[in-house]
CSV table of C-alpha atoms and ligand atoms in Angstrom, one decimal:
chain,number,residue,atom,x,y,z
F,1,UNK,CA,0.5,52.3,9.7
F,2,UNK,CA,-2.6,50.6,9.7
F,3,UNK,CA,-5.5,51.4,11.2
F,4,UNK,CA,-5.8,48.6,14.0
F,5,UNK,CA,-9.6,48.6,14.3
F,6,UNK,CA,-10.0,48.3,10.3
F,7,UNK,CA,-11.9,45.4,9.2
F,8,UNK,CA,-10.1,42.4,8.2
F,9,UNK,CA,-10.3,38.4,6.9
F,10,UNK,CA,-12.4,36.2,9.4
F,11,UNK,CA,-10.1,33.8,10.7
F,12,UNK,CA,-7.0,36.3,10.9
F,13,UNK,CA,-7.2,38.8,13.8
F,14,UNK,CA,-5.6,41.7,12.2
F,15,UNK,CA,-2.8,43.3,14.2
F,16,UNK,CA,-3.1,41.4,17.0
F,17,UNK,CA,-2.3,38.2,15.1
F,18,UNK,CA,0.5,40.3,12.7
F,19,UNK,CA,1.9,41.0,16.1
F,20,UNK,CA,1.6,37.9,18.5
F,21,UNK,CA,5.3,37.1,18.5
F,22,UNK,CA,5.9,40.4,19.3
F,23,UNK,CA,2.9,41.2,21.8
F,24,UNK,CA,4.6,38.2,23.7
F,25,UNK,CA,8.2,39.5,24.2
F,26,UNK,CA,6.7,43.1,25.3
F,27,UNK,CA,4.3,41.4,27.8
F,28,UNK,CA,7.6,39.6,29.6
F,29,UNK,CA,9.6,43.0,29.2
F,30,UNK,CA,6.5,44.8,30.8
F,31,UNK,CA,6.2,42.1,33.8
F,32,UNK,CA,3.4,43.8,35.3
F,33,UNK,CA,2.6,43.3,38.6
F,34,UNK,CA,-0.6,42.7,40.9
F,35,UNK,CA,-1.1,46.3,42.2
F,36,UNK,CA,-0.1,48.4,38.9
F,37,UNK,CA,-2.1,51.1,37.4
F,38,UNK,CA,-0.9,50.7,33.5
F,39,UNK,CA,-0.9,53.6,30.8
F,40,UNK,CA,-1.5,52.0,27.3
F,41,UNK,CA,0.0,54.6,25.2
F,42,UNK,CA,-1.6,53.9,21.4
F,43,UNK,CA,-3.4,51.5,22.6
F,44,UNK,CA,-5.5,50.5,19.2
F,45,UNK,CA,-7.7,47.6,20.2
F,46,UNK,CA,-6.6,47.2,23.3
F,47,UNK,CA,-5.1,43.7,23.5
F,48,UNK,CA,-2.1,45.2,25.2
F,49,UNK,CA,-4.6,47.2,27.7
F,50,UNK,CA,-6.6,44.2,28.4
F,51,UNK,CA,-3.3,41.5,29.3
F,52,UNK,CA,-2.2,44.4,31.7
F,53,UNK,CA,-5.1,44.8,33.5
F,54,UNK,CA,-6.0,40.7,33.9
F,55,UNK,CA,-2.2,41.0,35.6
F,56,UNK,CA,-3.1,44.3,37.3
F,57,UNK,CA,-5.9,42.5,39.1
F,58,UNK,CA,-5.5,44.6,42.3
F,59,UNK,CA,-4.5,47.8,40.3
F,60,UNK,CA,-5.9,48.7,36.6
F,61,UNK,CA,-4.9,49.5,33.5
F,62,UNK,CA,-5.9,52.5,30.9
F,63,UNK,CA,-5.7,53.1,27.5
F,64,UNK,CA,-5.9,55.9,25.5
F,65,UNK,CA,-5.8,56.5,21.5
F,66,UNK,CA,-6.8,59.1,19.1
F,67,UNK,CA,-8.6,56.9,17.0
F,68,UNK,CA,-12.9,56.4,18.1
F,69,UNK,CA,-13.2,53.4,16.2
F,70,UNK,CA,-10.3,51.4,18.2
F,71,UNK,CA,-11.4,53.2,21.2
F,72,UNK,CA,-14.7,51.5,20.5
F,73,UNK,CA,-13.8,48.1,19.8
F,74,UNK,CA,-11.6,48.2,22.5
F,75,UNK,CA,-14.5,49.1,24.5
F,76,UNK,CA,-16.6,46.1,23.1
F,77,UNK,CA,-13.4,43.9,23.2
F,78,UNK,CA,-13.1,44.8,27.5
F,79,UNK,CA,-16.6,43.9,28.2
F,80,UNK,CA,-16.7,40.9,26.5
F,81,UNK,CA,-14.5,39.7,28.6
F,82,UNK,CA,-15.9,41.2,31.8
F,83,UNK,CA,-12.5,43.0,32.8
F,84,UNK,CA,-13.5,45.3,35.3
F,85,UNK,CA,-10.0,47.1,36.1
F,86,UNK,CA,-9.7,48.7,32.6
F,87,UNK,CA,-11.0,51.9,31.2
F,88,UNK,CA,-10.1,53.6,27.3
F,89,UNK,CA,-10.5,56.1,26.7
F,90,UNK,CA,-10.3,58.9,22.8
F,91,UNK,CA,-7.3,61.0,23.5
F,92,UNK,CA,-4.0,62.7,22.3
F,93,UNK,CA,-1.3,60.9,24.6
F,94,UNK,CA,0.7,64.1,23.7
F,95,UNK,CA,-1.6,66.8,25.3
F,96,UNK,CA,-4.3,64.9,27.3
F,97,UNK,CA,-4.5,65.2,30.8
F,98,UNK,CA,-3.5,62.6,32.5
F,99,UNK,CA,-3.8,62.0,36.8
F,100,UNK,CA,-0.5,63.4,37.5
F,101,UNK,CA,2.0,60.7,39.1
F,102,UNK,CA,-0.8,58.0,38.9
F,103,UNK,CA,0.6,55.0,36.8
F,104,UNK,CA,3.4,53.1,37.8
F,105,UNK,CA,3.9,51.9,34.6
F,106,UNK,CA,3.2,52.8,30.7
F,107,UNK,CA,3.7,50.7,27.9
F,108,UNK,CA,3.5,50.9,24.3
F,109,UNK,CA,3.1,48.7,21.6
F,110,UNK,CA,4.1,50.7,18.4
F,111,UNK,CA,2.1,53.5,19.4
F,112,UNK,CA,4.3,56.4,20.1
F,113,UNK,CA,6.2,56.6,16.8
F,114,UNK,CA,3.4,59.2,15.7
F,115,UNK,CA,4.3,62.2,17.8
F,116,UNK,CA,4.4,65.7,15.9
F,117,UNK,CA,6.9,66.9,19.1
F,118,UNK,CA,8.1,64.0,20.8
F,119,UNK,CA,9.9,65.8,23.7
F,120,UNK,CA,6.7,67.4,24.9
F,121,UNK,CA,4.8,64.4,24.0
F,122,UNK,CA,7.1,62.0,26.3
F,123,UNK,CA,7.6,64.9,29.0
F,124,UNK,CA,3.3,64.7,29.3
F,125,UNK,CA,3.4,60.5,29.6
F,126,UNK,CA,6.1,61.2,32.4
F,127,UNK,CA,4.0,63.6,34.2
F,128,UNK,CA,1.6,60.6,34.3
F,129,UNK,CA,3.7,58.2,36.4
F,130,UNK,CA,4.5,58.4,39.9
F,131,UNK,CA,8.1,59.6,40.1
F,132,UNK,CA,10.1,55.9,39.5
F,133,UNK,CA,7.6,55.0,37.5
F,134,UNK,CA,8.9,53.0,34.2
F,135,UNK,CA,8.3,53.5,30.4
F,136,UNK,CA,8.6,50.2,27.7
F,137,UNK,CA,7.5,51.0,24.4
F,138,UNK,CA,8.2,48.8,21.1
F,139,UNK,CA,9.2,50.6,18.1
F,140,UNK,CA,10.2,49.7,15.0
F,141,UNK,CA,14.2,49.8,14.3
F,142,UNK,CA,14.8,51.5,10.6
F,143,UNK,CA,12.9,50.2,7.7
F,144,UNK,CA,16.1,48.6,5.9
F,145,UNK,CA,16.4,46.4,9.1
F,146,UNK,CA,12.2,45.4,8.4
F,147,UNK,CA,12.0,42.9,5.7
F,148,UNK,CA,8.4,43.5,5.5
F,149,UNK,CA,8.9,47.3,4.8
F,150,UNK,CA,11.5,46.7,2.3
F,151,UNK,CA,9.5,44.4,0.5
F,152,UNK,CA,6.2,46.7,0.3
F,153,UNK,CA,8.5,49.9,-0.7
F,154,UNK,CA,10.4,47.6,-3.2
F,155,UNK,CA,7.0,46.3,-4.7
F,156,UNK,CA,5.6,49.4,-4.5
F,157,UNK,CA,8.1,51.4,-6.5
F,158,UNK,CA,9.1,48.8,-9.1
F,159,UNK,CA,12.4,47.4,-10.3
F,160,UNK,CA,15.4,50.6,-9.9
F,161,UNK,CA,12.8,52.8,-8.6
F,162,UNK,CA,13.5,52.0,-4.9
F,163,UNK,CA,15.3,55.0,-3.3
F,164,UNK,CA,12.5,57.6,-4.6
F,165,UNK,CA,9.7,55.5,-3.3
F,166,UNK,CA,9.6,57.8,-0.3
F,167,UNK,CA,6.7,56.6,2.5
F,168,UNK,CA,3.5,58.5,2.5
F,169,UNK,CA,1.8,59.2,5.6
F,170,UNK,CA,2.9,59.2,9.3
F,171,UNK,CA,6.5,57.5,9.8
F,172,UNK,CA,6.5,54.3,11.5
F,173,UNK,CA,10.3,54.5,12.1
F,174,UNK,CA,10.5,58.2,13.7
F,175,UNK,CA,11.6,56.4,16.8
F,176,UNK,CA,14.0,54.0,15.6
F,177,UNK,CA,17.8,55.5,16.1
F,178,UNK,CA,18.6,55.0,19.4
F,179,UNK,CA,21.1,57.8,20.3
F,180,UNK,CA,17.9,60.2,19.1
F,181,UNK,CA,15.5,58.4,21.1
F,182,UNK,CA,18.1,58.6,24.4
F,183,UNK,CA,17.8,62.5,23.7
F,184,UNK,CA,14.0,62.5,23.7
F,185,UNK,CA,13.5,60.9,26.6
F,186,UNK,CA,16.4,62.5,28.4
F,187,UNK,CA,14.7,66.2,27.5
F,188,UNK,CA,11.4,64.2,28.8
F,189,UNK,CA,12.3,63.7,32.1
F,190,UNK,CA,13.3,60.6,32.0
F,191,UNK,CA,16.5,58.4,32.8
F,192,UNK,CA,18.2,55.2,32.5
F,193,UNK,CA,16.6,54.4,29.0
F,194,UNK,CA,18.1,50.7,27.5
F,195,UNK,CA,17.3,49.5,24.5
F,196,UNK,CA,16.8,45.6,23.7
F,197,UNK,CA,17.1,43.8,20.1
F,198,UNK,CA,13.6,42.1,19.4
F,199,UNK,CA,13.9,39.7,16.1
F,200,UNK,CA,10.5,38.3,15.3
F,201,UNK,CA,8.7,37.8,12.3
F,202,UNK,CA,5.5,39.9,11.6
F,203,UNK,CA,2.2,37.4,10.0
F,204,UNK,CA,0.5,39.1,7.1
F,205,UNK,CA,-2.3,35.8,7.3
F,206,UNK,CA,-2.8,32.8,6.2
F,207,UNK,CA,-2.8,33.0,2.8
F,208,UNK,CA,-1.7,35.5,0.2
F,209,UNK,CA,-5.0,36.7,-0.9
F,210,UNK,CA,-5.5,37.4,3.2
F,211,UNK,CA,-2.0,38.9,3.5
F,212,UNK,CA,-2.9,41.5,0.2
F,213,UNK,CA,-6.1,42.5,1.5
F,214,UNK,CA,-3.7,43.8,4.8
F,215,UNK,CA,-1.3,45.2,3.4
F,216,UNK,CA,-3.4,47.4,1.0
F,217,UNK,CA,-4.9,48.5,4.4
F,218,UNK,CA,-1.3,50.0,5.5
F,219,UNK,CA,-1.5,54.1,4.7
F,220,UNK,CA,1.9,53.8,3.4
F,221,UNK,CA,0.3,51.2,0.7
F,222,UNK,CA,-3.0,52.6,0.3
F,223,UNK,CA,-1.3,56.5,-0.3
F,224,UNK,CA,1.3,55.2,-2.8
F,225,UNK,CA,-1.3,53.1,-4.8
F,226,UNK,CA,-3.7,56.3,-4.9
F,227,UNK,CA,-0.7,58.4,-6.1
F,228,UNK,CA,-0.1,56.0,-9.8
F,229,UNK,CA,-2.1,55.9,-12.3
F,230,UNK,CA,-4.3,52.5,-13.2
F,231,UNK,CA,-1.7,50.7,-15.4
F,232,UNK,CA,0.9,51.0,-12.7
F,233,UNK,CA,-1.1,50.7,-9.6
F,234,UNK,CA,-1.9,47.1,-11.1
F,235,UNK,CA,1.9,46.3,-12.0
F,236,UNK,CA,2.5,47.3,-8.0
F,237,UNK,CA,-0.1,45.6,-6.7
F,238,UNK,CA,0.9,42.3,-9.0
F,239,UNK,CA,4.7,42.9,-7.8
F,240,UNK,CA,3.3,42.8,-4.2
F,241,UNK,CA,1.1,40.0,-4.3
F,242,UNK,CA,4.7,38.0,-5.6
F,243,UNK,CA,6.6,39.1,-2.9
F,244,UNK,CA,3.7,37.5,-0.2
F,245,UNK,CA,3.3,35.0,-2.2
F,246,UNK,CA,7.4,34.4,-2.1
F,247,UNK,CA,6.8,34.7,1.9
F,248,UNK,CA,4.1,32.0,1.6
F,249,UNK,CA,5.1,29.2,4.2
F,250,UNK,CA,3.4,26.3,5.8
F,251,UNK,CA,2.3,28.3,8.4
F,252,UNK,CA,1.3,31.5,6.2
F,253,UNK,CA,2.2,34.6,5.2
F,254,UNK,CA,5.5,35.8,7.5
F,255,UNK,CA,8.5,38.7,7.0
F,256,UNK,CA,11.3,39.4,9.0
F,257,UNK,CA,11.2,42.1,11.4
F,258,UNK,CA,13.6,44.0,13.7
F,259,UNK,CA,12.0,46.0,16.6
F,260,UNK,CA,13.4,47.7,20.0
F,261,UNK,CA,12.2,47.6,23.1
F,262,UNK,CA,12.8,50.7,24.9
F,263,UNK,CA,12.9,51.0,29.0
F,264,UNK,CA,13.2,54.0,30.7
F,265,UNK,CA,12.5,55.5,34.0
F,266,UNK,CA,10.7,59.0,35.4
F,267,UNK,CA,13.3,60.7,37.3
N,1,SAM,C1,0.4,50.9,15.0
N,1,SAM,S1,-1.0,51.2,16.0
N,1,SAM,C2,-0.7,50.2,17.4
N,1,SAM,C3,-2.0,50.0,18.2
N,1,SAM,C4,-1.8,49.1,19.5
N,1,SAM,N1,-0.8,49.6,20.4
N,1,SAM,C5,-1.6,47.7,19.2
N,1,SAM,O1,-0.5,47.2,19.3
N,1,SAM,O2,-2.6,47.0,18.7
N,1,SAM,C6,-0.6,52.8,16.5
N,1,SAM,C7,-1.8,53.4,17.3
N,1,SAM,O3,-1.3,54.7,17.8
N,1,SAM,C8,-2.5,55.6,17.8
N,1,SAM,N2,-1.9,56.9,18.0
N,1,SAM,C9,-1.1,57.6,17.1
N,1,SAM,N3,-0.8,58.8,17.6
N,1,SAM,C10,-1.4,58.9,18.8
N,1,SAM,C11,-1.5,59.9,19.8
N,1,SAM,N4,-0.8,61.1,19.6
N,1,SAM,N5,-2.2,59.7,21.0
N,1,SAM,C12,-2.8,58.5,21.1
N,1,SAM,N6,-2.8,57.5,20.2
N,1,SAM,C13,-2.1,57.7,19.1
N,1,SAM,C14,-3.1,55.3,16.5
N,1,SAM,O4,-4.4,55.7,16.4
N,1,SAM,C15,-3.0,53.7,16.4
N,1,SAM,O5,-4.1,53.1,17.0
């Protein structure tokens, strides 16, 4: 993961812009209506946050993460667009305390993969929406399915050293085997939970020197570079600057990607 409120290149916005084909299809799956109140689980910067709550005109939306620094650009991001209907605030979706039955709606972009006890973690989020109330969260499916993950490991670990490369750091894929995930949120409290194919490209920037710089910010990359010594941590870095640099396009840096978006309701 990286963090979402770390700095990055002027001219590429970070995870919003890594994400705007996918921000897109969760915004049509989320279809957010005039009078919701809207739980942004993870909400990082708050871009997520923010669409719901221009929708939400008569409603509102909140987000919540445990990161201060997003919280705080999120903040900075709200104002400056004079959104009224939207609050964030620093908090542990898994254990805050939430208005009981409140939302009728909360959403996720890639920011509930990082429970340490999912079960209780969902079961608190449910608590949070009125009874009906819907869940849609993108996660990631499994890293083999994520081009971009297979290239950073692979790069990373060097020629025949895949498999042992394991991931440092929290796991981006925790929620990403359906049958598991129906279980959580079945032990949550919640029913009816679907899961729909999303196949959009992630954009690393506009160039590769733009696309390295973020994808040394990832933990995964920053934890394994830290863990080699010199020599090799400039043989990974010059193995992963070819594999953007193979990804190079017209239109910038781009891998192929394979999410889910996952609907459920509070029973
Ligand atoms: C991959 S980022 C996604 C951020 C945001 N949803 C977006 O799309 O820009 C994951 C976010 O989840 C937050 N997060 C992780 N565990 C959390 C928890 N238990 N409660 C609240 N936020 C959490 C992280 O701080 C991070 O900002």
């Amino acid at each position: 993961m990286r963090h979402p409120a770390s700095e990055h290149t002027p001219g590429f916005d970070g995870y919003d812009a890594e994400l705007r084909r996918h921000g897109e299809v969760l915004r049509r799956a989320c279809g957010v209506r005039l009078h919701d109140h809207v739980l942004d689980i993870g909400c990082g910067t708050g871009q997520t946050t923010r669409e719901s709550a221009r929708t939400a005109r008569a409603g509102g939306a909140l987000g919540v993460d445990v990161s201060a620094s997003a919280v705080e650009r999120a903040r900075e991001l709200a104002r400056a667009e004079g959104l009224h209907n939207v609050t964030f605030e620093r908090a542990d979706a898994q254990a805050h305390r939430f208005p009981q039955e409140h939302f009728d709606l909360a959403v996720s972009r890639f920011g509930t993969m990082f429970f340490d006890d999912p079960v209780a973690a969902f079961a608190n989020i449910g608590r949070a929406l009125r009874p009906g109330g819907r869940l849609v969260m993108m996660v990631w499916q499994h890293g083999e399915h994520n081009e971009w993950d297979v290239a950073i490991r692979r790069s990373l670990a060097g020629p025949g050293e895949f498999a042992t490369a394991a991931s440092a750091g929290p796991d981006p894929f925790s929620l990403a085997d359906p049958p598991a995930v129906k279980r959580i949120l079945d032990a949550a409290g919640f029913a009816d939970s679907a899961f729909t194919d999303v196949h959009e490209p992630v954009y690393y920037g506009p160039d590769v020197a733009t696309a390295l710089d973020w994808v040394r910010g990832f933990t995964c990359t920053g934890e394994t570079l830290k863990r080699l010594d010199p020599p090799a941590a400039a043989s990974a870095l010059g193995r992963l600057r070819e594999s953007l640099s193979a990804h190079l396009t017209d239109d910038g840096v781009w891998f192929d990607s394979r999410a889910w978006i996952v609907t459920a309701r509070r029973r």
